[in-house]
Coordinates of C-alpha atoms in Angstrom, one line a residue:
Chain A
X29 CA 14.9 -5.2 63.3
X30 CA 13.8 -8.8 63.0
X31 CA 14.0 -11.3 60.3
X32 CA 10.9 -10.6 58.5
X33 CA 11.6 -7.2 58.6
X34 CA 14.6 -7.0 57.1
X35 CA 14.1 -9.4 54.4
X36 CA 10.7 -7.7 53.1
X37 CA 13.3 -5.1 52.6
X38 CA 15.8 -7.1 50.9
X39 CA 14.2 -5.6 47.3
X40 CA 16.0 -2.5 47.9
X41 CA 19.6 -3.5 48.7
X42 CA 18.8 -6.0 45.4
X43 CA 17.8 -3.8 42.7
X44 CA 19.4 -0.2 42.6
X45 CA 16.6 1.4 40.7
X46 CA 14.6 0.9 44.1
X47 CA 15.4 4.9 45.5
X48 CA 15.4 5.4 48.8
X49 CA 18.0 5.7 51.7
X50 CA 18.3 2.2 52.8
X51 CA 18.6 1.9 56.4
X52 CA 21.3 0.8 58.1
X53 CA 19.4 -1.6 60.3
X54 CA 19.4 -4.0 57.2
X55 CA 22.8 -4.2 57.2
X56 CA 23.6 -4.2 61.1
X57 CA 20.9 -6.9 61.1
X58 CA 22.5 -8.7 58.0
X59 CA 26.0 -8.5 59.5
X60 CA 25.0 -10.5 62.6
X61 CA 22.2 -12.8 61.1
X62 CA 23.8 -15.8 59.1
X63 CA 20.1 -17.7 58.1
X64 CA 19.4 -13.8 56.6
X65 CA 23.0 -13.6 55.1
X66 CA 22.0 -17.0 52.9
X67 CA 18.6 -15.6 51.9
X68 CA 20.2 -12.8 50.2
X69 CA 23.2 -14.5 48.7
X70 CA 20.9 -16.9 47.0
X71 CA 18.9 -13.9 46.1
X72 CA 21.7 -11.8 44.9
X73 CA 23.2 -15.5 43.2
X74 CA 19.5 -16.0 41.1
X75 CA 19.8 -12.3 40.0
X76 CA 23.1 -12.6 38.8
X77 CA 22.4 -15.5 36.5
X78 CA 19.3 -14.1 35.5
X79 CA 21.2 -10.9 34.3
X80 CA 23.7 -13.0 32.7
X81 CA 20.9 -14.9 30.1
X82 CA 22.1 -14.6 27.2
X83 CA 20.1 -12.1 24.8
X84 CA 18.2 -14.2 21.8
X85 CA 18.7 -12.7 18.4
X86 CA 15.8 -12.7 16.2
X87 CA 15.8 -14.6 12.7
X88 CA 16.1 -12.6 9.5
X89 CA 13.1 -13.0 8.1
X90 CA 11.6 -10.8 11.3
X91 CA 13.4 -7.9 10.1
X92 CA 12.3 -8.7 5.9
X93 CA 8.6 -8.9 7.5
X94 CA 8.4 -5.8 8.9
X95 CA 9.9 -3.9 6.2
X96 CA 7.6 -5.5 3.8
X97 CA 4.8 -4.5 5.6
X98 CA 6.3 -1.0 6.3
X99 CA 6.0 -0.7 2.3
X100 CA 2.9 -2.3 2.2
X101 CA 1.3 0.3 4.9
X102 CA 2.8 3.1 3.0
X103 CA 1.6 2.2 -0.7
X104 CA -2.0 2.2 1.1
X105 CA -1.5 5.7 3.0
X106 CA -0.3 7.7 -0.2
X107 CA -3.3 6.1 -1.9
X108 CA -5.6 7.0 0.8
X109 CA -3.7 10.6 0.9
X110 CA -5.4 11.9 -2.3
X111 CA -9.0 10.6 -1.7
X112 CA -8.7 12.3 1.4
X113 CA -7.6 15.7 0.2
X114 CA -9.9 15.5 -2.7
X115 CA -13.1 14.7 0.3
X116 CA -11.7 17.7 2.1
X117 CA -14.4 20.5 1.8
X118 CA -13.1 24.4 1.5
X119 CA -14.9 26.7 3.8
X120 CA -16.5 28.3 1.0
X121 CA -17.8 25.5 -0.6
X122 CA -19.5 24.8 2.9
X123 CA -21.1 27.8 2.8
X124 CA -22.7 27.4 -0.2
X125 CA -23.6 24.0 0.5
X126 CA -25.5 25.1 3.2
X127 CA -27.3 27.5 1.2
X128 CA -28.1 25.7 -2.0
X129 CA -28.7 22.5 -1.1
X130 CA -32.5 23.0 0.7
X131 CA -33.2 25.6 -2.3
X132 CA -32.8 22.6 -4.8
X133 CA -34.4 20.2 -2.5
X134 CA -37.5 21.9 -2.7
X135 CA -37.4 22.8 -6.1
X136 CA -36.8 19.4 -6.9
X137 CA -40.1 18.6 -4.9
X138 CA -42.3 20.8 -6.8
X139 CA -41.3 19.7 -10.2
X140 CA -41.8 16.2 -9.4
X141 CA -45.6 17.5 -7.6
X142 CA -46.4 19.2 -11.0
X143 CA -45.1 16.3 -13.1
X144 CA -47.3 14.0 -11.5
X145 CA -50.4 16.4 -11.4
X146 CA -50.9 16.7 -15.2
X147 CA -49.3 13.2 -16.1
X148 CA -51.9 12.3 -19.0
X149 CA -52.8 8.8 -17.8
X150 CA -51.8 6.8 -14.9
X151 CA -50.8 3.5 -14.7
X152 CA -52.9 0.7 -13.2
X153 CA -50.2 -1.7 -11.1
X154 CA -49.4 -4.8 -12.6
X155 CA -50.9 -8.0 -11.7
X156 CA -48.9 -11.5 -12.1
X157 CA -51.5 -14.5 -12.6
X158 CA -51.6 -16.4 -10.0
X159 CA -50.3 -19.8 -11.1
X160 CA -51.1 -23.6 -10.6
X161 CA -48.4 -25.5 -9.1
X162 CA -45.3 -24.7 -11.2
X163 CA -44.0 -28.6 -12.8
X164 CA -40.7 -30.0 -11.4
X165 CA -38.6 -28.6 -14.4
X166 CA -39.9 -25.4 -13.8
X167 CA -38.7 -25.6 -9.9
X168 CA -35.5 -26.6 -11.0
X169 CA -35.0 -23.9 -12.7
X170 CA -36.2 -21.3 -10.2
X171 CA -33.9 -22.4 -7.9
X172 CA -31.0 -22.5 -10.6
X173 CA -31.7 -18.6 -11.0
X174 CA -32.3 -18.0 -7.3
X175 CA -28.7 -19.9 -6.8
X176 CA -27.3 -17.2 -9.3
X177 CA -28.8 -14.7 -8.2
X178 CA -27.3 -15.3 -4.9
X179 CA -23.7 -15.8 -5.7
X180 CA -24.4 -12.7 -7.7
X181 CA -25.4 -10.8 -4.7
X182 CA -22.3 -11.8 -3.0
X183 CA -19.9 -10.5 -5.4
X184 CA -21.9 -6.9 -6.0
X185 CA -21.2 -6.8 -2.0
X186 CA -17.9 -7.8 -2.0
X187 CA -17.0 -5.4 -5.1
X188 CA -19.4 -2.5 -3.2
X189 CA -17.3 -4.0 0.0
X190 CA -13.9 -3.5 -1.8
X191 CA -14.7 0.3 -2.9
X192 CA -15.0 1.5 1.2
X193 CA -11.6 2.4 2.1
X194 CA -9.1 -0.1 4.5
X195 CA -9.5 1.1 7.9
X196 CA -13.5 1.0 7.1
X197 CA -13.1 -2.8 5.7
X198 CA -10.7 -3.6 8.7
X199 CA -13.2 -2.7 10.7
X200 CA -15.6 -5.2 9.3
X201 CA -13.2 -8.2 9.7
X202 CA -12.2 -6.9 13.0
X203 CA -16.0 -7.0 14.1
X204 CA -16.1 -10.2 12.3
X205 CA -13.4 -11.4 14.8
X206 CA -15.7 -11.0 17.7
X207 CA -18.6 -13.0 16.6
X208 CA -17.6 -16.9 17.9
X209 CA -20.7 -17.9 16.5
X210 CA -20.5 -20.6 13.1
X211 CA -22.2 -18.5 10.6
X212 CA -21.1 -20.0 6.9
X213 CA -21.9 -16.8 5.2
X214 CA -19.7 -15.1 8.0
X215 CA -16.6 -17.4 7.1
X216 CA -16.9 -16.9 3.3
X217 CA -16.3 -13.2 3.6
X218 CA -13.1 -13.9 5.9
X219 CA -12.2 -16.5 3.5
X220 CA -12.9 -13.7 0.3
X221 CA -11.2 -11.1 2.2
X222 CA -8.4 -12.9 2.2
X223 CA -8.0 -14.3 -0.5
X224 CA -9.0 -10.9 -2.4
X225 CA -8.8 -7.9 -0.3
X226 CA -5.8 -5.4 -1.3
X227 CA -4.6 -4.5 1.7
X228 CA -2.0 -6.3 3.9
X229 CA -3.0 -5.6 7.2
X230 CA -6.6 -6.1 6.3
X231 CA -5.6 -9.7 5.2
X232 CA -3.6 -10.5 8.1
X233 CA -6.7 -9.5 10.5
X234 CA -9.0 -11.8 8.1
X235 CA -6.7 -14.8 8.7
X236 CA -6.4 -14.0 12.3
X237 CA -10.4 -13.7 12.7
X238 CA -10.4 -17.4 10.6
X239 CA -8.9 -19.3 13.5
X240 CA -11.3 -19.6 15.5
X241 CA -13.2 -21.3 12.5
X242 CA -9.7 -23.8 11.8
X243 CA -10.8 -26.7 12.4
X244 CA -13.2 -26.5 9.8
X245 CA -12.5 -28.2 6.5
X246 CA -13.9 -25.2 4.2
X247 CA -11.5 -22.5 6.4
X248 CA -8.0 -24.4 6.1
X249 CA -9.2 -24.9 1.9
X250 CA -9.8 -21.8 1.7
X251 CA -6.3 -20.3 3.3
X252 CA -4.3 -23.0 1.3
X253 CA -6.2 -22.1 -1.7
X254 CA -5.0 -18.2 -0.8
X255 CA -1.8 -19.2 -0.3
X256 CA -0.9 -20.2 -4.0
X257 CA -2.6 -16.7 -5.2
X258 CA -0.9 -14.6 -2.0
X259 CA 2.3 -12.6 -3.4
X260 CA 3.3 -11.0 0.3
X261 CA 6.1 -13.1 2.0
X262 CA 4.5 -11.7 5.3
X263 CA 1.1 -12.9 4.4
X264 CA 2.5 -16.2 3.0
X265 CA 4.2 -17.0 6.2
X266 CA 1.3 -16.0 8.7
X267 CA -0.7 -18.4 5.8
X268 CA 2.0 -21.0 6.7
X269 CA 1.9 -20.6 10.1
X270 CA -1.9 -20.7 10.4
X271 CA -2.0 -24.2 8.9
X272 CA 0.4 -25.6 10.9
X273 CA -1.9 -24.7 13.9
X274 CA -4.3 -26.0 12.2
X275 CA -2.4 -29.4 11.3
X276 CA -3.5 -29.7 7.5
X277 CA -1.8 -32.1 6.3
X278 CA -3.7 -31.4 2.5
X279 CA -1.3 -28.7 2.9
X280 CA 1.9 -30.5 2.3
X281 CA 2.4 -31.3 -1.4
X282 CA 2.2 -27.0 -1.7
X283 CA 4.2 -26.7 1.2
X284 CA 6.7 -29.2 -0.8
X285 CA 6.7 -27.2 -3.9
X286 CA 6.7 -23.9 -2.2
X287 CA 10.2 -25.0 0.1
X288 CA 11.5 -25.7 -3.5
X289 CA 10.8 -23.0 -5.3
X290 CA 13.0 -20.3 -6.1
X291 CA 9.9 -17.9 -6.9
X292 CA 9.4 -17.6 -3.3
X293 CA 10.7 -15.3 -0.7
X294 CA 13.5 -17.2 1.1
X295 CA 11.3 -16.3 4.6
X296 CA 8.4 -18.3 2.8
X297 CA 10.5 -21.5 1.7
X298 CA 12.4 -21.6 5.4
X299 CA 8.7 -21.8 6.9
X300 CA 7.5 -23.6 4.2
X301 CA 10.2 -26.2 5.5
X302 CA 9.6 -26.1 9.2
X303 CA 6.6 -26.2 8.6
X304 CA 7.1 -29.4 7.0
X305 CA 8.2 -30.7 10.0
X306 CA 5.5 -29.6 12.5
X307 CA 2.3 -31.1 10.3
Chain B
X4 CA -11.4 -3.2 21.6
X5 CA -9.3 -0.7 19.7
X6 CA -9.7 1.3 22.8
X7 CA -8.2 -1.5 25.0
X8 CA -5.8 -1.9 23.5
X9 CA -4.8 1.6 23.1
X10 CA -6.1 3.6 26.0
X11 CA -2.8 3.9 28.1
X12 CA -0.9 6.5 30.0
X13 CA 2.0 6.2 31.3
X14 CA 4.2 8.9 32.9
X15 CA 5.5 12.0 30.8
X16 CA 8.0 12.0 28.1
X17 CA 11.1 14.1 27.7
X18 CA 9.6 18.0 27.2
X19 CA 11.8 18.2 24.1
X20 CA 10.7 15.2 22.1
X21 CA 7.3 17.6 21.9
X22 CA 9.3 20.4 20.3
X23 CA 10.2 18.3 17.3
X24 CA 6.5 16.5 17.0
X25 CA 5.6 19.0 13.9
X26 CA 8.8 19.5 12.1
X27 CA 10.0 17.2 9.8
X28 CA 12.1 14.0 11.9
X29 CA 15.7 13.1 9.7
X30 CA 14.4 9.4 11.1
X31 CA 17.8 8.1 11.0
X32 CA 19.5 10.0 13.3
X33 CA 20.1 8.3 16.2
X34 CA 19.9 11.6 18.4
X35 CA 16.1 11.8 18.6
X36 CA 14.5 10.3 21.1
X37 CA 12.1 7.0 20.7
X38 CA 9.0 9.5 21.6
X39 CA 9.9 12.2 18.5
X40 CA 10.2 9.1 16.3
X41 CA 6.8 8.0 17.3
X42 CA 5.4 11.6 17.3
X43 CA 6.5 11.8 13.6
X44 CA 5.1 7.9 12.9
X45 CA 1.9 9.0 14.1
X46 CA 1.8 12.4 11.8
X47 CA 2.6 10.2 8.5
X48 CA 6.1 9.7 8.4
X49 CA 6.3 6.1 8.4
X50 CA 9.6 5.8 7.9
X51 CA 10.8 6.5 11.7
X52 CA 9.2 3.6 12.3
X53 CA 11.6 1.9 10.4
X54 CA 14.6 3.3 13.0
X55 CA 11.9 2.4 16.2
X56 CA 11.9 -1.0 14.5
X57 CA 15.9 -0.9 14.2
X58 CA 16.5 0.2 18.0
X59 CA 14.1 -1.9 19.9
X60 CA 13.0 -5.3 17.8
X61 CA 16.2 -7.3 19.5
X62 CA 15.2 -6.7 23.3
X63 CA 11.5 -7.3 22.4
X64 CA 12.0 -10.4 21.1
X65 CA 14.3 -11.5 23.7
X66 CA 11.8 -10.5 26.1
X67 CA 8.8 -12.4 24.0
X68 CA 11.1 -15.2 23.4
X69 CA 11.5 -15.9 27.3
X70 CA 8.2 -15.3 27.9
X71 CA 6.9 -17.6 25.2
X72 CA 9.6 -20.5 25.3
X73 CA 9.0 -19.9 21.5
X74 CA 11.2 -18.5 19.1
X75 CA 8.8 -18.4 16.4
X76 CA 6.3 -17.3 18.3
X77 CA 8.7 -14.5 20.0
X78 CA 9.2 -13.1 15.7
X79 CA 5.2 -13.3 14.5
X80 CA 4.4 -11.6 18.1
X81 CA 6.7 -8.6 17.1
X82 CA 6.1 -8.4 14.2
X83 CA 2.3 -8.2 15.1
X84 CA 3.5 -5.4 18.0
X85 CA 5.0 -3.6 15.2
X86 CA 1.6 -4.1 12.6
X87 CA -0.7 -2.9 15.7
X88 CA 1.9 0.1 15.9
X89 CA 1.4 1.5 12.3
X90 CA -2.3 0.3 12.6
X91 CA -3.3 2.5 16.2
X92 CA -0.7 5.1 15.3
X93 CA -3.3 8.1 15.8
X94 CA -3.9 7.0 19.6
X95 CA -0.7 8.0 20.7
X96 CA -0.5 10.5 23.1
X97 CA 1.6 13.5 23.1
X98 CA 2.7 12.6 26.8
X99 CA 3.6 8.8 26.2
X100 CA 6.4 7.0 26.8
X101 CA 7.6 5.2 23.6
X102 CA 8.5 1.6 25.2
X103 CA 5.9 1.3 27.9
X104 CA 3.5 1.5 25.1
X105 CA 5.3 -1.2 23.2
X106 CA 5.4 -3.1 25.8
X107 CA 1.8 -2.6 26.5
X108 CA 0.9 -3.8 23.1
X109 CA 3.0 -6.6 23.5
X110 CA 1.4 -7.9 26.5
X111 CA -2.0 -8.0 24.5
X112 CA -0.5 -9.4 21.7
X113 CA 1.1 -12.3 24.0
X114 CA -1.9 -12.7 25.9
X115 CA -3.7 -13.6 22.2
X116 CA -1.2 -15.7 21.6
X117 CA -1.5 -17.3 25.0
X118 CA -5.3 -18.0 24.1
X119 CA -4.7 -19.1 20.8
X120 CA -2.9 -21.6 21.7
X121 CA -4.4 -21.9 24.8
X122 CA -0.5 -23.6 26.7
X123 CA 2.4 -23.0 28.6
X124 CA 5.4 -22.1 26.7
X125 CA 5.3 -25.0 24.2
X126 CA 8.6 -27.3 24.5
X127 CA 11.5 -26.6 21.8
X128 CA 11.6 -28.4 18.7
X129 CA 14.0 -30.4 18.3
X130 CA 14.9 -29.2 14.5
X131 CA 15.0 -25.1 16.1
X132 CA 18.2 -27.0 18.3
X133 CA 20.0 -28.2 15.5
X134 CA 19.3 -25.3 13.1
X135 CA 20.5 -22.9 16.1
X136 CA 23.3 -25.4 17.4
X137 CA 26.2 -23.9 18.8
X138 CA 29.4 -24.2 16.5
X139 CA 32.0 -22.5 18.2
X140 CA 35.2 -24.4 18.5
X141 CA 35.3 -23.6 22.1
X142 CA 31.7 -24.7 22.5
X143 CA 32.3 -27.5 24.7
X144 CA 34.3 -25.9 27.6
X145 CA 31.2 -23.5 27.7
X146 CA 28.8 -26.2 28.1
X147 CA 28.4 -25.9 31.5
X148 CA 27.9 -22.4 31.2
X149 CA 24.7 -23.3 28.3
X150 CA 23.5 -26.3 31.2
X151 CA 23.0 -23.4 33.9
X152 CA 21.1 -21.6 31.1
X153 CA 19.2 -23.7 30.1
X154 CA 18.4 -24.3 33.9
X155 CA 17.6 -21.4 33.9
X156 CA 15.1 -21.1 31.2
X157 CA 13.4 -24.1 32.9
X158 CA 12.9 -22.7 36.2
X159 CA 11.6 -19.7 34.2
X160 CA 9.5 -21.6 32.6
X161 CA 7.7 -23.2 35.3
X162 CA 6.5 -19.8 37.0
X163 CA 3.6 -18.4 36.6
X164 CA 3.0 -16.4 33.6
X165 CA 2.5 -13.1 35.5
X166 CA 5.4 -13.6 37.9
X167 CA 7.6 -14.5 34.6
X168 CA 6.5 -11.5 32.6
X169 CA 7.3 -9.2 36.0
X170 CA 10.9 -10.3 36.0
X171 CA 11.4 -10.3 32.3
X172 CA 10.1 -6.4 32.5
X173 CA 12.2 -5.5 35.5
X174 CA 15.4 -7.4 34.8
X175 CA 15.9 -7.0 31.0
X176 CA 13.9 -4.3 29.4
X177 CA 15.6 -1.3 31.3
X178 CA 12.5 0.0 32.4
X179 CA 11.2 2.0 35.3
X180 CA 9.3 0.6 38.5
X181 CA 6.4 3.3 37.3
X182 CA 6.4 2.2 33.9
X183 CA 5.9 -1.5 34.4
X184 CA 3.8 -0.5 37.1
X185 CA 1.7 1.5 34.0
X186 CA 1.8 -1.7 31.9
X187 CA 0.7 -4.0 34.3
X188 CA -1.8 -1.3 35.8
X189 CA -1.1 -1.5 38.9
X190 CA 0.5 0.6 41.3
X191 CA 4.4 0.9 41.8
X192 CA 4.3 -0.9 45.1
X193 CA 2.8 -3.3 44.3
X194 CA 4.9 -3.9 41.5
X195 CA 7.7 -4.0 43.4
X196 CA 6.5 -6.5 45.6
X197 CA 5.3 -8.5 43.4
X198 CA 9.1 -8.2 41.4
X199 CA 10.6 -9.7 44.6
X200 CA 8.1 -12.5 45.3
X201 CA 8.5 -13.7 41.2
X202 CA 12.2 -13.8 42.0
X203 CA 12.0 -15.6 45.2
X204 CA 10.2 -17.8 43.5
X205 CA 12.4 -18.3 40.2
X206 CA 15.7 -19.1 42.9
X207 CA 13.3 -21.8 44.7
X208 CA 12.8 -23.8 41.4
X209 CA 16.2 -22.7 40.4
X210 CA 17.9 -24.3 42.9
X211 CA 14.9 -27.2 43.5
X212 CA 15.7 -28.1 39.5
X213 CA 19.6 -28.2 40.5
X214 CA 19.1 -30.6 42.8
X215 CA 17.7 -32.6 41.3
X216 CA 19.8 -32.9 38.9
X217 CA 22.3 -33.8 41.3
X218 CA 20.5 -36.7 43.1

């Protein structure tokens, strides 16, 4: 056995998980072969302070984290467990279902033929005048409504968005995450999600999906603006964490108050603090 | 990308964590095994994820800390391993093994973090060193003890990510050659291989760090 040899084989005198018999050629060769001897010592030396490393223990506001999310997750599932149950047909009721629903379908058809047969007059369609060109005031105010009308269509689809269950809106954001494109509309609903949305973990995925939109003015407003409103220490901190990457300093007369404050989770005012630091 | 991250198999798990998967798990005893705990996290009893969290947290984050060079970063990615746990519980299998899948979800989470922020492991700040100085009377006689550490962590440091994470996995996380093979998809030679040439490597920049230090 030559050098080479032996030392591609060196793994398996090193690690004792590596099975297999090891052949005595390795250690005939190592015996006689003093630039192979200091190969392996080294070796053997590096693993040795590597396995001595000292093991890194975790901070305590890991452990208050997960627990608070472990709560969290658990409020949400025995909310979801009813709606499910109740959405859970019987086999009967299937049946039945299957049955009754093309009978009233068509029934349904017919009155709506007959109604419409003997209606007593129809009703010609309604024609707007067609208008000269409307006056400045009467722009304005177009676009006044059309601006309300607007903001009111967001919040009808945030509201209709909020009735779908979690893992359906989670899905949104997540998709939401994938798109790199700006699209302003896009970041308002991250930035409504999370300041609004109930769940947690729906949230944390909105403020994750946000930072590939942080160095935009409107996104890091919006988190801080979250923050003061967010009650979860877990959120809070990711909140915290996010604008340190994000380097806002506008951030640090909350982050002031919030290190202060006794109202806070003690995990929110230590991040709060190094945080502090890191802007 | 839920699929991604989930879709992984990994050799069997002990025959009799299966027996316990529908009955209900007492999910603090410390007699049933990481894979019944799971089992019962993944048929809605969240709680045993509270004794998963209890038995494993401290070697994941020493693990993520090294990896990282980042305590901070080392907490918010377990606790993010821990979120994606409770939020893909339904995809895992009946014949998984409990920590390769952690430490498959871990690897994706670091990897975000290693695009988020887009760096090596970023340096130390210099407040985490006085918040986490050592106060032990006897610290100074063990100072040379904390130098070659911190040596250590250096010449870690300045491998490559993949040849770190392989000697982190294989040194420190108690886990099979097949299962790191499994989380690094790629075959159990080839892990092994690739084990040795990381750790040939860490003693080169080791020992190229030590001297100079001397010179």
């Amino acid at each position: 056995m030559n050098c080479v040899q032996a030392r591609d084989r060196f793994a398996e005198l090193l690690d004792q998980r590596l099975e297999g018999p090891v052949s005595g050629d390795i250690r005939t060769h190592l015996a006689s072969c003093p630039a192979c001897q200091r190969e392996f010592a080294s070796l053997r030396d590096t693993l040795d302070r590597l396995d001595a490393l000292p093991a890194a223990k975790p901070g305590p506001r890991l452990r208050a984290n997960f627990y608070a999310m472990l709560e969290d997750e658990k409020r949400s599932a025995a909310a979801a467990a009813p709606v499910a149950a109740r959405r859970r047909p019987t086999p009967g009721a299937n049946v039945w279902r299957w049955i009754l629903s093309p009978l009233a379908a068509g029934g349904l058809l017919a009155l709506g033929f007959v109604a419409g047969h003997y209606s007593p007059q129809r009703t010609a369609p309604v024609t707007i005048p067609a208008t000269s060109s409307p006056d400045q005031a009467t722009q304005q105010e177009l676009a006044d409504l059309r601006k309300k009308v607007d903001s009111m269509t967001q919040l009808v689809g945030y509201s209709l968005l909020q009735q779908q269950p979690a893992g359906e809106r989670l899905k949104g954001v997540l998709a939401a995450q994938n798109l790199t494109q700006d699209d302003d509309q896009l970041i308002t609903k991250l930035i409504s999600t999370l300041a609004l949305d109930s769940s947690t973990n729906v949230r944390l995925t909105a403020l994750e999906a946000l930072y590939q939109h942080a160095d935009k003015e409107v996104v890091r407003a919006g988190v801080l603006a979250s923050l003061t409103r967010e009650q979860n220490p877990l959120v809070q901190v990711s909140m915290i964490d996010f604008l340190v990457a994000a380097k806002d300093r506008e951030a640090a007369p909350t982050l002031q108050e919030m290190a202060r404050s006794d109202k806070f989770d003690r995990s929110v005012r230590d991040a709060a603090k190094r945080a502090l630091v890191q802007i | 990308m839920i699929a991604d991250l989930t879709d992984f198999r990994i050799s069997s798990g002990p025959a009799n964590a299966r027996l316990a998967r529908h009955s209900n798990v007492d999910t603090t005893s410390p007699h049933h095994t990481d894979h019944a705990l799971m089992l019962a996290v993944r048929d809605g009893e969240l709680d045993a994820l509270g004794e998963l969290f209890e038995r494993h947290h401290g070697p994941l984050y020493g693990y993520l800390g090294k990896l990282t060079g980042d305590r901070l970063a080392a907490e918010d990615i377990v606790q993010t391993v821990f979120q994606r746990m409770l939020k893909y519980r339904h995809t895992y299998r009946d014949d998984g093994s409990f920590t390769a899948w952690m430490y498959h979800l871990a690897r994706r989470c670091a990897a975000d973090y290693f695009r988020k922020h887009n760096a090596a492991p970023a340096a130390t700040d210099p407040a985490d060193l006085q918040e986490y100085a050592d106060a032990r009377p006897n610290a100074g006689d063990e100072a040379g003890i904390s130098d070659d550490h911190a040596f250590l962590h250096r010449a870690l440091n300045r491998l490559d990510r993949d040849d770190r994470e392989i000697l982190l996995l294989s040194r420190f996380q108690e886990l099979s050659f097949a299962e790191i093979a499994g989380i690094l998809e790629c075959s159990v030679g080839a892990a092994k291989v690739r084990a040795h040439r990381a750790l040939r490597e860490l003693r080169d920049v080791y020992f190229q760090l030590q001297k100079e230090k001397t010179t």
